[in-house]
Coordinates of C-alpha atoms and ligand atoms in Angstrom, one line a residue:
M139 CA 147.1 107.1 75.9
T140 CA 144.5 106.2 78.4
D141 CA 140.9 107.9 77.8
H142 CA 139.5 109.7 80.6
S143 CA 136.3 111.1 79.0
P144 CA 132.9 110.1 80.2
A145 CA 132.0 108.0 77.3
A146 CA 134.8 105.7 77.6
K147 CA 133.3 104.9 81.2
P148 CA 130.1 103.1 79.5
Y149 CA 129.1 101.4 82.6
I150 CA 127.2 101.9 86.0
V151 CA 127.5 99.4 88.8
A152 CA 124.5 99.4 91.2
A153 CA 124.2 97.6 94.5
D154 CA 120.6 97.1 96.4
I155 CA 121.2 95.9 99.9
G156 CA 117.9 94.0 100.7
T157 CA 116.6 92.0 103.5
T158 CA 117.0 88.7 101.9
S159 CA 120.0 89.3 99.5
T160 CA 122.2 92.0 98.1
K161 CA 121.5 92.3 94.5
T162 CA 124.4 93.6 92.2
L163 CA 123.8 95.0 88.5
I164 CA 126.0 96.8 85.8
I165 CA 123.9 98.8 83.7
D166 CA 125.2 100.8 80.3
R167 CA 124.1 104.1 79.5
E168 CA 120.9 103.4 77.6
G169 CA 119.2 101.5 80.9
R170 CA 120.3 97.9 79.8
V171 CA 121.1 95.6 82.5
K172 CA 124.2 93.7 81.2
A173 CA 125.1 91.7 84.1
S174 CA 123.4 90.7 87.6
H175 CA 124.3 88.9 90.8
S176 CA 122.6 88.2 93.7
I177 CA 123.8 86.9 97.4
E178 CA 121.3 85.8 100.0
Y179 CA 122.2 86.1 103.7
P180 CA 119.9 84.9 106.7
L181 CA 117.6 86.8 109.2
F182 CA 118.0 85.8 112.4
T183 CA 114.8 85.5 115.0
P184 CA 116.0 84.3 118.0
T185 CA 112.6 85.4 119.7
A186 CA 109.3 86.3 117.9
D187 CA 110.1 90.1 118.3
R188 CA 113.2 90.2 117.1
A189 CA 114.7 90.3 113.6
E190 CA 118.2 90.7 113.2
Q191 CA 121.5 90.1 110.3
D192 CA 125.0 90.0 110.6
P193 CA 126.4 93.1 109.4
Q194 CA 129.7 91.7 108.1
Q195 CA 127.8 88.9 106.4
I196 CA 126.1 91.6 104.1
F197 CA 129.4 93.7 104.0
Q198 CA 131.0 90.6 102.4
A199 CA 127.8 90.2 100.1
V200 CA 128.3 93.9 98.9
V201 CA 132.1 93.1 98.1
E202 CA 131.8 89.6 96.6
G203 CA 128.5 90.6 94.6
I204 CA 130.0 93.6 93.1
G205 CA 133.5 91.5 92.1
A206 CA 131.2 88.9 90.4
V207 CA 129.2 91.4 88.2
V208 CA 132.3 93.2 87.0
R209 CA 134.2 89.8 86.7
E210 CA 130.9 88.1 84.9
L211 CA 131.0 91.2 82.0
G212 CA 134.8 90.9 82.1
I213 CA 135.0 95.1 82.6
S214 CA 138.0 96.9 83.7
A215 CA 138.0 99.4 86.6
E216 CA 138.5 102.3 83.8
E217 CA 135.2 101.6 82.0
V218 CA 133.1 101.9 85.5
L219 CA 131.5 105.4 85.8
C220 CA 130.4 104.9 89.3
V221 CA 129.1 102.4 91.7
S222 CA 126.0 103.7 93.2
F223 CA 123.7 102.1 96.1
S224 CA 120.1 101.3 97.3
S225 CA 119.5 100.1 100.6
A226 CA 116.7 98.4 102.8
M227 CA 115.5 101.2 105.3
H228 CA 115.5 101.4 109.3
S229 CA 118.2 99.2 110.2
L230 CA 120.2 99.9 113.3
I231 CA 123.8 98.9 114.5
A232 CA 125.9 100.2 117.2
V233 CA 129.6 100.2 116.6
D234 CA 132.8 100.8 118.4
D235 CA 135.4 103.3 117.6
Q236 CA 137.2 101.1 115.4
A237 CA 133.7 100.5 113.4
N238 CA 133.2 97.0 115.0
P239 CA 129.8 96.2 115.4
L240 CA 128.5 96.1 119.1
T241 CA 125.3 94.5 117.9
Q242 CA 123.8 92.7 115.2
C243 CA 122.2 94.7 112.2
V244 CA 118.6 95.4 113.9
T245 CA 116.1 95.3 110.8
W246 CA 112.9 97.0 109.9
A247 CA 111.3 93.6 110.7
D248 CA 112.2 93.6 114.6
N249 CA 109.5 94.4 116.8
R250 CA 111.3 94.7 120.3
S251 CA 110.7 98.3 120.5
A252 CA 106.5 97.7 120.2
V253 CA 105.6 99.0 123.8
Y254 CA 106.8 102.7 122.7
V255 CA 104.0 103.0 119.9
E256 CA 101.1 103.3 122.6
E257 CA 103.0 105.4 124.7
L258 CA 104.1 108.2 121.8
K259 CA 101.0 108.2 120.3
R260 CA 98.9 108.8 123.7
S261 CA 101.3 111.5 124.6
G262 CA 100.7 113.5 121.3
L263 CA 104.4 113.5 120.8
G264 CA 104.3 111.0 118.4
Q265 CA 102.3 112.9 116.0
Q266 CA 104.4 116.0 116.7
I267 CA 107.7 113.8 115.9
Y268 CA 106.1 112.2 112.7
S269 CA 105.0 115.5 111.3
R270 CA 108.8 116.9 111.3
T271 CA 110.3 113.4 110.2
G272 CA 107.9 111.7 107.8
T273 CA 108.5 108.5 109.6
P274 CA 105.3 106.8 111.0
I275 CA 105.4 105.9 114.7
H276 CA 106.3 102.0 114.6
P277 CA 108.9 99.5 115.9
M278 CA 110.5 99.4 112.5
S279 CA 111.5 103.1 113.3
P280 CA 115.4 103.5 114.6
L281 CA 113.9 106.2 116.8
L282 CA 111.8 103.6 118.8
K283 CA 114.8 101.2 118.6
L284 CA 116.9 103.8 120.4
M285 CA 114.6 104.5 122.7
W286 CA 114.5 100.6 123.3
F287 CA 118.4 100.5 123.9
R288 CA 118.3 103.6 126.1
D289 CA 116.0 101.9 128.3
N290 CA 117.0 98.2 128.1
E291 CA 121.0 98.3 127.2
P292 CA 122.0 101.6 128.9
D293 CA 125.9 100.3 129.3
L294 CA 125.8 99.4 125.6
V295 CA 125.0 103.0 124.7
K296 CA 127.4 104.3 126.8
R297 CA 129.9 102.2 125.0
T298 CA 128.7 103.0 121.4
Y299 CA 130.6 105.0 119.4
K300 CA 128.0 105.6 116.4
F301 CA 124.6 104.2 115.9
I302 CA 124.3 103.7 112.1
G303 CA 122.5 101.5 109.4
I304 CA 123.5 99.0 107.2
K305 CA 124.9 101.3 104.3
E306 CA 126.9 103.5 106.7
F307 CA 128.3 100.4 108.0
V308 CA 129.7 99.2 104.4
F309 CA 130.7 102.8 103.5
V310 CA 132.8 103.0 106.9
Q311 CA 134.7 99.6 106.1
L312 CA 135.3 100.9 102.5
F313 CA 136.1 104.5 102.9
D314 CA 136.6 104.8 106.9
R315 CA 133.8 107.5 106.9
Y316 CA 130.8 107.7 108.7
I317 CA 128.1 109.2 106.2
I318 CA 124.2 108.8 105.8
D319 CA 122.2 110.1 103.0
H320 CA 119.3 112.2 103.5
S321 CA 117.0 109.6 102.1
L322 CA 117.8 106.9 104.8
A323 CA 118.4 109.6 107.1
S324 CA 114.6 110.4 106.4
A325 CA 113.5 107.0 107.4
T326 CA 115.2 107.0 111.0
G327 CA 112.5 109.1 112.7
L328 CA 115.4 111.2 113.7
F329 CA 115.7 113.8 110.8
N330 CA 113.8 116.8 110.4
L331 CA 112.6 117.0 106.6
Q332 CA 112.3 120.8 106.6
N333 CA 115.7 121.5 107.5
L334 CA 117.5 118.5 106.2
D335 CA 119.4 118.3 109.7
W336 CA 118.7 115.9 112.6
D337 CA 115.9 117.0 114.9
E338 CA 116.9 118.0 118.0
E339 CA 113.9 116.8 120.2
A340 CA 113.8 113.2 118.3
L341 CA 117.6 113.1 119.4
R342 CA 116.8 114.0 122.9
L343 CA 114.0 111.4 123.0
A344 CA 116.2 108.8 121.5
G345 CA 119.0 109.5 124.1
V346 CA 121.6 109.9 121.5
T347 CA 123.8 113.1 120.6
R348 CA 124.4 114.2 116.9
G349 CA 128.1 113.1 117.4
Q350 CA 127.0 109.5 117.8
L351 CA 125.3 109.5 114.4
S352 CA 127.0 109.6 111.0
E353 CA 127.3 113.0 108.7
L354 CA 124.3 113.9 106.7
V355 CA 124.8 114.1 102.9
P356 CA 122.8 114.4 99.7
T357 CA 122.0 111.3 98.2
T358 CA 124.2 112.3 94.9
F359 CA 127.3 112.6 97.2
H360 CA 130.3 110.9 95.9
I361 CA 133.4 109.6 97.4
N362 CA 136.6 107.8 96.3
G363 CA 139.4 106.3 97.8
L364 CA 138.4 102.8 98.6
R365 CA 140.7 100.8 100.4
V366 CA 143.1 99.1 98.4
E367 CA 142.3 95.3 99.4
H368 CA 138.5 96.0 98.8
A369 CA 139.3 97.5 95.4
A370 CA 141.2 94.7 94.5
A371 CA 138.2 92.2 95.6
M372 CA 136.0 94.0 93.4
G373 CA 137.9 94.5 90.3
L374 CA 138.0 98.4 90.9
S375 CA 140.4 100.9 91.3
T376 CA 140.9 103.0 94.4
A377 CA 139.7 106.2 92.0
T378 CA 136.6 104.5 91.3
P379 CA 133.9 107.1 92.6
F380 CA 131.1 105.7 95.0
V381 CA 127.7 107.2 95.2
V382 CA 126.0 107.1 98.3
G383 CA 122.6 106.7 96.9
A384 CA 119.2 106.3 98.2
S385 CA 116.8 104.0 100.1
D386 CA 115.1 100.9 98.1
G387 CA 111.7 102.1 98.3
V388 CA 112.3 105.5 96.9
L389 CA 114.6 104.3 94.4
A390 CA 111.8 101.6 93.1
N391 CA 109.9 104.8 92.1
L392 CA 112.6 106.4 89.9
G393 CA 113.2 102.7 88.7
V394 CA 109.8 102.5 87.3
G395 CA 109.6 106.0 85.9
A396 CA 106.9 106.9 88.6
I397 CA 108.1 110.2 89.3
E398 CA 105.4 112.7 88.5
P399 CA 102.4 113.4 90.4
G400 CA 99.4 111.6 89.9
V401 CA 101.6 108.2 88.5
V402 CA 101.5 106.1 91.4
A403 CA 103.5 103.2 91.9
V404 CA 102.4 99.8 93.3
T405 CA 104.7 97.1 94.2
I406 CA 103.7 93.8 95.5
G407 CA 106.6 91.3 96.2
T408 CA 106.2 89.3 99.6
S409 CA 104.9 92.6 101.3
G410 CA 103.8 95.9 99.4
A411 CA 103.7 99.4 99.0
V412 CA 102.0 102.1 97.3
R413 CA 103.9 105.4 96.7
S414 CA 104.0 108.7 94.8
V415 CA 106.7 111.4 94.3
V416 CA 106.1 115.3 95.2
N417 CA 108.6 118.1 95.1
K418 CA 108.5 119.2 98.7
P419 CA 108.1 117.0 101.9
Q420 CA 104.5 116.5 102.8
T421 CA 103.3 114.6 105.8
D422 CA 99.7 113.2 106.7
P423 CA 97.9 114.7 109.1
E424 CA 96.3 111.2 110.0
G425 CA 99.9 110.0 110.3
K426 CA 99.3 107.0 108.3
L427 CA 101.6 107.6 105.5
F428 CA 105.6 108.1 105.3
C429 CA 107.3 110.8 103.3
Y430 CA 110.9 110.0 102.5
A431 CA 113.6 111.6 100.7
L432 CA 114.8 110.9 97.1
T433 CA 116.7 114.1 96.2
E434 CA 116.2 117.5 98.0
N435 CA 113.7 118.2 94.9
F436 CA 111.9 114.8 95.0
W437 CA 110.0 113.1 98.0
V438 CA 108.1 110.1 98.1
V439 CA 105.0 109.8 100.1
G440 CA 103.2 106.5 100.4
G441 CA 102.3 103.5 102.8
P442 CA 103.8 100.0 103.0
I443 CA 101.8 96.9 103.7
N444 CA 102.9 93.6 105.2
N445 CA 100.4 91.3 103.6
G446 CA 101.2 91.4 99.8
G447 CA 102.1 88.2 97.9
I448 CA 102.6 86.6 101.2
V449 CA 99.0 86.2 101.3
F450 CA 98.8 84.1 97.8
R451 CA 101.7 82.2 99.0
W452 CA 99.9 81.0 102.2
V453 CA 96.5 80.2 100.2
R454 CA 99.0 78.3 98.0
D455 CA 100.5 76.4 100.6
Q456 CA 97.6 76.0 103.3
I457 CA 94.3 76.3 101.7
A458 CA 94.6 75.3 97.7
T459 CA 97.1 72.3 98.6
L460 CA 95.3 69.6 96.3
E461 CA 94.9 72.6 93.6
T462 CA 98.9 73.2 94.0
E463 CA 99.7 69.5 93.5
E464 CA 97.4 69.1 90.4
A465 CA 99.3 72.2 88.9
R466 CA 102.7 71.0 89.7
R467 CA 101.3 67.4 88.1
I468 CA 100.4 68.9 84.9
G469 CA 103.4 71.2 84.9
M470 CA 101.8 74.7 85.4
D471 CA 102.9 77.4 87.9
P472 CA 100.6 76.9 90.7
Y473 CA 100.0 80.8 90.7
D474 CA 98.8 80.8 87.2
Y475 CA 96.8 77.8 88.1
L476 CA 95.1 79.2 91.2
T477 CA 94.2 82.5 89.2
E478 CA 92.8 80.7 86.6
L479 CA 90.4 79.1 89.1
A480 CA 89.8 82.4 90.8
S481 CA 88.8 84.1 87.3
Q482 CA 85.8 81.4 87.3
V483 CA 84.2 83.7 90.1
Q484 CA 82.6 87.2 89.5
A485 CA 84.2 90.3 91.0
G486 CA 83.2 90.5 94.7
S487 CA 83.6 86.7 95.2
D488 CA 79.6 86.5 95.8
G489 CA 79.6 88.2 98.9
L490 CA 82.9 86.6 100.7
L491 CA 85.4 89.1 101.7
F492 CA 88.9 88.2 103.1
L493 CA 90.7 90.5 105.5
P494 CA 94.3 89.5 104.6
L495 CA 96.1 90.6 107.9
L496 CA 97.8 87.8 108.5
A497 CA 101.0 89.4 109.4
G498 CA 99.5 92.3 111.3
E499 CA 99.4 95.6 109.3
R500 CA 101.2 98.6 108.7
A501 CA 99.7 100.9 106.5
P502 CA 96.8 102.2 106.7
Y503 CA 95.7 100.5 110.0
W504 CA 99.3 100.4 111.7
N505 CA 97.9 97.9 113.8
A506 CA 100.2 94.8 114.7
N507 CA 97.5 92.9 116.3
A508 CA 95.5 92.7 113.1
R509 CA 94.6 89.1 112.0
G510 CA 93.1 87.6 108.7
V511 CA 89.3 87.0 108.5
Y512 CA 87.1 85.5 106.2
F513 CA 83.4 87.2 106.5
G514 CA 80.3 86.3 104.6
L515 CA 81.2 82.7 104.3
S516 CA 78.1 80.8 103.2
L517 CA 77.1 77.2 101.7
N518 CA 77.6 78.1 98.5
H519 CA 81.2 79.2 98.5
Q520 CA 83.9 77.1 96.9
K521 CA 87.4 77.0 97.0
K522 CA 87.6 79.1 94.0
H523 CA 85.9 81.9 96.1
M524 CA 88.2 81.7 99.0
I525 CA 91.1 82.0 96.4
R526 CA 89.4 85.0 94.5
A527 CA 88.4 86.6 98.0
A528 CA 92.2 86.1 99.1
L529 CA 93.3 88.1 96.1
E530 CA 90.8 90.6 96.5
G531 CA 91.7 91.0 100.2
V532 CA 95.1 92.3 99.0
M533 CA 93.7 94.7 96.7
F534 CA 91.5 96.0 99.3
S535 CA 94.4 96.8 101.4
I536 CA 96.4 98.4 98.5
Q537 CA 93.0 100.5 97.8
A538 CA 92.8 101.8 101.1
V539 CA 96.3 103.0 101.1
A540 CA 96.0 104.6 97.9
S541 CA 92.8 106.5 99.0
S542 CA 95.0 107.8 101.9
L543 CA 97.4 109.0 99.3
E544 CA 94.6 110.5 97.5
R545 CA 93.4 112.1 100.4
L546 CA 96.9 114.0 100.5
M547 CA 97.7 114.5 96.9
G548 CA 94.6 114.2 94.9
P549 CA 93.6 111.7 92.7
A550 CA 96.0 108.9 91.0
T551 CA 96.0 109.2 86.9
E552 CA 98.0 106.0 86.4
L553 CA 99.0 102.9 88.5
R554 CA 102.4 101.3 87.7
A555 CA 102.3 97.6 88.6
S556 CA 105.5 96.1 89.7
G557 CA 106.6 93.1 91.9
G558 CA 105.9 89.1 91.9
F559 CA 102.0 89.9 91.5
A560 CA 102.6 91.8 88.3
R561 CA 103.1 88.5 86.5
S562 CA 99.6 88.2 86.6
A563 CA 97.1 89.9 84.2
F564 CA 94.3 88.9 86.2
W565 CA 95.4 90.5 89.7
R566 CA 96.6 93.4 87.5
Q567 CA 93.0 94.0 86.0
M568 CA 91.7 93.5 89.5
M569 CA 93.6 96.5 90.9
A570 CA 92.5 98.9 88.0
D571 CA 88.8 97.6 88.9
M572 CA 89.3 98.1 92.6
I573 CA 90.9 101.6 92.6
G574 CA 89.5 102.7 89.5
T575 CA 92.5 103.8 87.9
S576 CA 94.1 102.4 84.8
V577 CA 97.2 100.1 85.3
T578 CA 100.5 100.2 83.3
V579 CA 103.5 97.6 83.6
P580 CA 106.9 98.9 83.3
D581 CA 109.3 96.7 81.7
A582 CA 112.2 97.2 84.5
I583 CA 113.1 94.4 86.7
E584 CA 115.1 95.0 89.8
S585 CA 113.5 98.7 90.0
S586 CA 115.5 99.7 93.1
G587 CA 119.0 99.0 91.3
V588 CA 117.8 100.5 88.1
G589 CA 116.9 103.8 90.3
A590 CA 120.6 103.6 91.8
A591 CA 122.0 103.7 88.6
L592 CA 119.9 106.5 87.5
L593 CA 120.9 108.6 90.6
G594 CA 124.2 107.6 90.0
L595 CA 124.2 109.1 86.6
L596 CA 123.0 112.5 88.2
A597 CA 125.4 112.5 90.7
M598 CA 128.1 112.0 88.4
G599 CA 126.7 115.0 86.2
E600 CA 125.8 112.8 83.1
I601 CA 122.1 113.9 83.0
E602 CA 120.5 117.1 84.0
D603 CA 117.8 115.6 86.1
L604 CA 115.8 112.3 86.9
S605 CA 113.2 113.0 84.0
H606 CA 116.0 110.9 82.2
A607 CA 114.3 107.8 83.5
H608 CA 111.8 108.3 81.0
N609 CA 114.7 107.2 78.4
W610 CA 115.3 104.0 80.2
I611 CA 112.0 102.9 81.3
Q612 CA 109.3 101.6 78.8
V613 CA 105.8 101.0 79.9
G614 CA 103.2 98.6 78.4
T615 CA 100.1 96.6 79.1
A616 CA 97.4 98.9 80.2
H617 CA 94.6 97.6 81.9
E618 CA 91.4 99.8 81.6
V619 CA 88.8 100.0 84.6
N620 CA 85.8 97.5 84.1
E621 CA 83.0 100.0 85.6
S622 CA 80.7 97.2 86.7
D623 CA 83.5 95.6 88.9
Y624 CA 84.5 98.8 90.2
R625 CA 80.7 99.7 91.1
I626 CA 80.9 96.4 92.8
Y627 CA 84.1 96.9 94.4
Q628 CA 82.8 100.2 95.9
Q629 CA 80.0 98.5 97.6
L630 CA 82.1 96.1 99.1
T631 CA 85.0 98.4 100.3
S632 CA 82.5 100.2 102.9
I633 CA 81.7 96.8 104.3
Y634 CA 85.3 95.8 104.2
T635 CA 86.4 98.8 106.2
S636 CA 83.4 98.6 108.8
V637 CA 84.2 94.9 109.6
Y638 CA 87.5 95.7 109.9
H639 CA 86.8 98.5 112.5
Q640 CA 84.1 96.6 114.2
L641 CA 86.7 94.0 115.0
K642 CA 89.8 96.1 116.4
D643 CA 89.4 94.9 120.1
Q644 CA 88.5 91.6 118.9
F645 CA 92.1 91.7 117.2
D646 CA 93.7 92.8 120.3
A647 CA 92.0 89.8 122.3
I648 CA 93.0 87.1 119.8
T649 CA 96.4 88.2 119.5
A650 CA 97.0 88.4 123.4
F651 CA 95.4 84.7 123.3
Q652 CA 97.8 83.5 120.6
Q653 CA 100.8 85.2 122.4
Q654 CA 100.0 83.5 125.8
H655 CA 99.3 80.4 124.2
L656 CA 102.5 80.3 122.6
L657 CA 104.5 81.2 125.7
S658 CA 102.9 78.5 127.7
L659 CA 103.6 75.8 124.7
K660 CA 107.4 77.0 125.4
S661 CA 107.4 76.5 128.8
Ligands
LIG280 P1 110.2 89.6 96.9 O1 109.4 90.5 97.5 O2 110.3 88.4 97.7 O3 111.1 90.0 95.9 P2 108.6 88.9 94.6 O4 108.6 90.2 93.9 O5 109.3 87.8 93.7 O6 109.1 88.7 96.2 O7 106.9 88.3 94.8 C1 106.7 87.2 95.1 C2 105.0 87.3 95.2 O8 104.6 87.2 93.8 C3 104.4 85.6 95.4 O9 104.7 85.3 96.9 C4 103.2 85.8 94.8 O10 102.2 86.2 95.4 C5 103.4 86.6 93.7 N1 103.5 86.0 92.3 C6 104.6 85.3 91.8 N2 104.2 84.7 90.7 C7 102.8 85.0 90.3 C8 102.1 84.5 89.2 N3 102.4 83.9 88.3 N4 100.8 85.1 89.5 C9 100.4 85.6 90.6 N5 101.2 86.0 91.6 C10 102.2 85.6 91.4

């Protein structure tokens, strides 16, 4: 006889649809990762302001990735409790009534709608819409992307049956149904956080009707009836439940166990983010922070930064080339070698500041024209000062977002570090000293996937609430604040902030020059 009890279903499959790859995991009920797989796909940048992906390629990666982990662990469909999803935010695809894409998947990194930012901010409409929808007014927002399509592709808009994001695209291929969870909806700029419904004024502005969008469902919504061919490819059954899940950002908080007020998750990978959980939607009077849903009772407030680990990579590849070569020669990780050099310099880099705004910046300045600056250089500064100043610069950005969060939610009691930067004890300590709060390191890797699995357990009624995260995630290695370094950073923070504000107009001027120069080189 077949055993249908939950205990006979020991595994959860999590699929995390990211911008560079889809990662799939199999996790058991104790939170142990039993198998993982990653499939990369390209990001197309046909012009400087576009960043698109092929939705079919991503769909294939999801199907293949799930099939790969199920086969790798050698489990049967009957052993799978559910499949649960995490996804990158802000994507937009136009599809026809057969769910065929009419456009590529326009990603969060696409800047084509930049012109609408000023317009919305100047009229005051931007702040009104932000305060109801929680998505900052920025070209990443599907609201602005739809405004661009409205004005630039009116024929395409007429032919479009639905405007959807990448996870909705995956679900419609698998189940023939257009559904969007409250979490990804809350990152569209079109979703009213209070009513949990589409915002009529935002829809009017975007030029779309609610019929052109997906049906809204809670993040714990689940569905079965997988198409037979996809079930076979994934090694699952048509009866396997699929949980719609949430966005990668809010699930990362869950996946590191940062779900109590005061516990602030700081992720620094290529980019970075500072996030904290609240129990009801909360937006920022200054419009600097996002507010996205995890469930109806958990909301994540925070800010994303563009210039995270990418800054250290730039230093490694462009400034510290000789040192990087030396590290490789002696068989050492160049990042470890460079942090070792940086540690030979005192906190504050002997008065050298670096504004790490190489890729423009989102939070807290929301200024695409911001650029990098070394400030305070003198003859006594050496390469190691330049390296340390760059690492400190990233932390000045994190500190600025953390202080916006503090303004809204009160002081942080603990910072939980994750992403590539967390490999460095030196950089983590710098964060404690810059922000003045102790830092812990969760043992979780793939935090969004782990968060999706936890949400899957909740959706299937296997746990009572999300505090179960504390049974799964252990936290180690605390860094306490070094008070004298903290005082040095406080002094420098005010200089850093005023340098940024003094340079605002000059950033616009140099960016205009860079853009014109690039155009003239092309023609
Ligand atoms: P992604 O966002 O692409 O997943 P990761 O989370 O792997 O990226 O982070 C990559 C970044 O982490 C690198 O660009 C680098 O800045 C930082 N990093 C990686 N290893 C180290 C290390 N040993 N010490 C300090 N920083 C590191």
